[in-house]
Amino acid sequence: MGTRGGGLYVGRRAAAVGAALLLALLVALVALAALYGRCRREAAPPAPSPRAPGPTAPPPPSPAASSVRRLPRHLLPLHYDLELWPQVRPGQTGPFVFTGQVNITVLCLQDTDAAVLHSAGLQNRGAAAVRGPLSEPGAAVEVAGLRQEEAGEVAVLELSGRLRAGNRYVLQLGFQGRLEEDLDGLFLTRYTDQGQSSMLIASQMEPTYARRVYPCFDEPAMKATFNIRIVHDPSYVALSNMPAIDVSEVKVENGSLWTVTTFNTSLKMSTYLTAFVICDFDYVTRTERGNEIRIWARKEAVKNGYVDYALNITGPIFSFLEDKLNVSYPLPKTDLVALPDFGLGGMENWGLMIFQEASLMNFPSDEFTRRKAMIALIVSHELGHQACDIFSFKFKWFGNLVTMNWWNDLWLNEGLTSYFEYLGATFVEPKLSLDKIFYAHVVQPILREDSEIARSLSESEDNIKASFSLMFLFDNITYSKGASITWMLSGFLTEKLFIRALTSYLKEFSFSNANQDDLWTHIQMVVDAQDEVQLPAPVKQIMDSWTCQNGFPVLTVNLTTGTISQEQFFNKNNRKSTDSYNNTWIIPISWMRNGSSQPLTWLDKRSKIFPEMQVSGSEYDWILLNVNLSGYYRVNYDQINLKRLAHLLENDPEAIPAVSRFQLIDDVFALTDFGYVPIETALELTKYLAREDELFVWNVVLSNLIPDNLESTLKNHGVYPLLKKYLLKRMLPIYHYYAGFISQNVDALEDDYFAQLYLEKLLATACWLGLQDCLDLSSELYAKWRGNPEYKIPFLIRRTVCCYGVAVGSDKEWNFAWEMYNHTDSVEEDDDILLYAMSCAKESWLLYRYLQYGLSDTLFSSNRTSVIISHVMAKDIGHRIAWEFVTENWPLLSQGYGHELLHDVLKIMGRFVKTDVQIQELQVFYNATLEEDEREAITMLLESAKLENIERRKLLNKVASWLENNVDD
């Protein structure tokens, strides 16, 4: 499954209040305990594109989602004959239904008097029947009854006779279901194309939604072939996994005509990979090595060339994966469909991949942008599934051929595919630096998250009791930690051996099922057959230490003695006991000494002495571990080595690879957050920054020192003027370098991927610190736009320029932003920027007027009002204005927002709580708006927020003290 975009399941969860709300509030406030109270999720590097969801994790599903009852193993499905008839005509208003018939050929493995299969939300249609055994023509087994068990999502065919082991039978069931707009199972979605309202029907089956579309054996290991037939309105085209082999017409009893599209027989596949799209789309096409590739989208999008880029990269990525894995794609066609509304970034259905529209579309005028990088990553991810699906790599972890036995090994699907998506994307876009982008987008964010999540990559089946927990497997642990562990595995094996083992694995388990131990066995076979790579333990023992335990290690290094010890990385500020943190790992250690790479070594016990790592008394004798982040762990150096590394950075920063500089700084700030080292240790590593020319390194520094969500807090503390002087002195070289491009030739940055991602943060910080050149530049570009509304402020800095253009201006600049927001030709991404920019005004009356505008249904859609309040409340001069506005207008606001707005308000106002008086003020309001049983929890949360803020101020005092002593260095 591709990454889920925002919006899936939101409708189901909107009404969840009470305990769920309080839990959310607690999480939001506890997250403030990081450096400066940083909310790690907000401070993490951005996804590859702000315009569309990139590879990020899915939101949790509704608790009412389906159960994961396992089926008895009496019957094994071999083949499905499936007909679906969505009874939808263009222009109809609904409600809509679909009907169908499924005939399932099964092999009886054990005598039984009942046939049990999955079915959820479907009504029986006609009498169920069982034909067979097929070896006896005309034979049948009488169905005594058909019972639906909604709780277990199964249908039970109770039989008068017995099905006998070794014989084949056909289960025949008619069914009917409702077509909803919920983006699961078989769903309907509405959209606009060329000014006309339209509808389409599509499917999303993973993980357990196929049973909502047709009765089936809905488990990944129960593969079968499929013959699929779709009945649909003649104005639509029908797509499925295989090519269409016949299109005909049928006239029903009322005389109306319908089209029947019949598809070729599929290869063996799991039910969650069956896919259907019925639409009125156009497509573009090309052929790659005999494989027809079609990309379907709204006619308007195809005509304007929005999917041309996706078409141009799909074939080359396919070829790259074929060559890399030494396998050939077995299907004759591949369809990629861009849906205007889809809950995921993409879904890897075999032969019919379905994407969220924004995941495939790029404006032809764009050269190289982060949108292109995002498209390349998402397409590469889903093609990684296809390629390996097909060539047997679908251990539901890479392909669709070798499928996992059960969802507990999902990481082998999504983790490995997430690893290969970066290989494919950097192949078609060589401008992307593989190691930098992989660390910035995958490893660094998941290291932040994994330290707070108590689950392992490979879950035991017993831990998966319901779809609620099953859906939680589609998270960043599965995707990003899985990819990071795969990166490490490929690193210590060498890519050559890794690919050789994967190819061997694919060939043996093609079109069948396996578990992670099968993969370890094949890797072990490859390792045993050569002498170049020597491992300290069997592959299974090494990898189980990473996949079957939660968390990850931190290595503590004493280079005076050469001792390295390991422990699980955890927050020492919040834990009284370490008893539950006693995991150990078998850890590959890549390292360099004084700039020279050293042979890989291993830490295979709690602590170990490495004589070769003992350093001398020379300040030029230094050690660097985990070079280029080849391993999934953090490193805590002793003070001697840290001082030498800091000295090295000040004199020759490029002696340490850029990714390792990023990692070194990220590690030391994480160690500070979690109580391993004092903040002063982290700050020492920032002295060299005047010589740092990598934006992605600067971004990790600024994200730690000045998190976006706490800018107003910092500005109201005595640390601000010291931080301003210290940082600006170091920022000026890189600022002036990029400001020159902005002023003279911003198009020259089109090939600089990290400028596309992180230049905004650099510019925003410079302006926030009061750098006059930055304020003047923003004012100049904003004035240029005011003078000529056709002028486009460069998108990569548009948010900051608009914000500070309004901030340093008067009501004229604010009014222009308001005018452009209401411009009929404005696009959503510009609207979001302007909504934010108007909250940057420095005049209180402008902010109050803005909030008043937010109450008007004629000026704003209802979903914008809470955004306006949150933007204003987060500003240093706006939080009191917004708070008073909320309390004064709560009777009106509560009608549209209720608890959801309360959550947003508390999350932001909690950053400013420092005294009992402030707590009492908030408490009075919440007492008047919440039920009695919720008030006590709010009191505790507010008290916790006060304590967190007190601790934060203590931390800021330490930062200020250090800056006072080092600001002039």
Coordinates of N, CA and C in Angstrom, one line a residue, residues 709 712 835-836 839 850-851 863-876 878-879 882-883 885-886 897 900-909 911-912:
N709 N 6.8 25.9 15.8 CA 5.6 26.1 16.7 C 5.9 26.9 18.0
S712 N 7.1 32.2 18.8 CA 6.6 33.3 19.7 C 7.1 33.2 21.1
L835 N -3.8 32.9 3.8 CA -4.4 32.7 5.1 C -3.4 32.9 6.2
Y836 N -2.2 32.3 6.0 CA -1.2 32.4 7.0 C -0.6 33.8 7.0
S839 N -2.2 36.6 9.0 CA -2.0 36.5 10.5 C -0.7 37.1 11.0
Y850 N -9.3 40.5 11.1 CA -9.2 39.2 10.4 C -10.0 38.2 11.1
L851 N -9.9 38.1 12.4 CA -10.7 37.1 13.2 C -12.2 37.3 13.0
N863 N -14.6 25.6 7.1 CA -13.4 24.9 7.5 C -12.2 25.9 7.6
R864 N -12.3 27.1 7.2 CA -11.2 28.1 7.3 C -11.2 28.8 8.6
T865 N -12.3 29.0 9.3 CA -12.3 29.8 10.5 C -11.4 29.3 11.5
S866 N -11.4 28.0 11.8 CA -10.5 27.5 12.8 C -9.0 27.6 12.4
V867 N -8.7 27.6 11.1 CA -7.4 27.8 10.6 C -6.9 29.2 10.9
I868 N -7.8 30.2 10.7 CA -7.5 31.6 11.0 C -7.2 31.8 12.4
I869 N -8.0 31.2 13.3 CA -7.8 31.4 14.7 C -6.5 30.7 15.2
S870 N -6.2 29.6 14.6 CA -4.9 28.9 15.0 C -3.7 29.7 14.5
H871 N -3.8 30.3 13.3 CA -2.7 31.1 12.8 C -2.4 32.3 13.7
V872 N -3.5 33.0 14.0 CA -3.4 34.2 14.8 C -2.9 33.9 16.2
M873 N -3.4 32.8 16.8 CA -3.1 32.5 18.2 C -1.6 32.1 18.3
A874 N -1.0 31.6 17.3 CA 0.4 31.1 17.3 C 1.4 32.3 17.3
K875 N 0.9 33.5 17.0 CA 1.8 34.6 16.8 C 2.0 35.3 18.2
D876 N 3.2 35.9 18.3 CA 3.6 36.4 19.6 C 2.7 37.6 20.1
G878 N -0.4 37.8 18.8 CA -1.8 37.4 18.4 C -2.4 36.4 19.4
H879 N -1.7 35.8 20.3 CA -2.3 34.7 21.1 C -3.3 35.3 22.1
A882 N -6.4 36.4 20.0 CA -7.2 35.2 19.5 C -7.9 34.5 20.7
W883 N -7.2 34.4 21.9 CA -7.9 33.8 23.0 C -9.1 34.6 23.5
F885 N -10.9 36.5 21.6 CA -11.9 36.4 20.5 C -12.6 35.1 20.7
V886 N -11.9 34.0 21.0 CA -12.6 32.7 21.2 C -13.5 32.7 22.3
Y897 N -17.6 24.0 15.6 CA -16.3 23.4 15.8 C -16.2 22.5 17.1
E900 N -13.2 20.0 18.6 CA -12.1 20.0 17.7 C -11.3 21.4 17.9
L901 N -12.0 22.5 17.9 CA -11.4 23.8 18.1 C -10.8 23.9 19.5
L902 N -11.5 23.3 20.5 CA -11.0 23.3 21.9 C -9.6 22.7 21.9
H903 N -9.4 21.6 21.2 CA -8.2 20.9 21.1 C -7.1 21.8 20.5
D904 N -7.4 22.5 19.4 CA -6.4 23.3 18.8 C -6.0 24.5 19.7
V905 N -7.0 25.1 20.4 CA -6.8 26.2 21.3 C -5.9 25.8 22.4
L906 N -6.2 24.7 23.0 CA -5.4 24.2 24.2 C -4.0 23.9 23.8
K907 N -3.9 23.3 22.6 CA -2.6 22.9 22.1 C -1.7 24.1 22.0
I908 N -2.2 25.2 21.5 CA -1.4 26.4 21.3 C -1.3 27.2 22.6
M909 N -2.4 27.4 23.3 CA -2.3 28.2 24.5 C -1.5 27.6 25.6
R911 N 1.3 26.5 25.3 CA 2.7 26.9 25.2 C 3.0 28.1 26.1
F912 N 2.0 28.9 26.4 CA 2.2 30.1 27.1 C 1.8 30.1 28.6

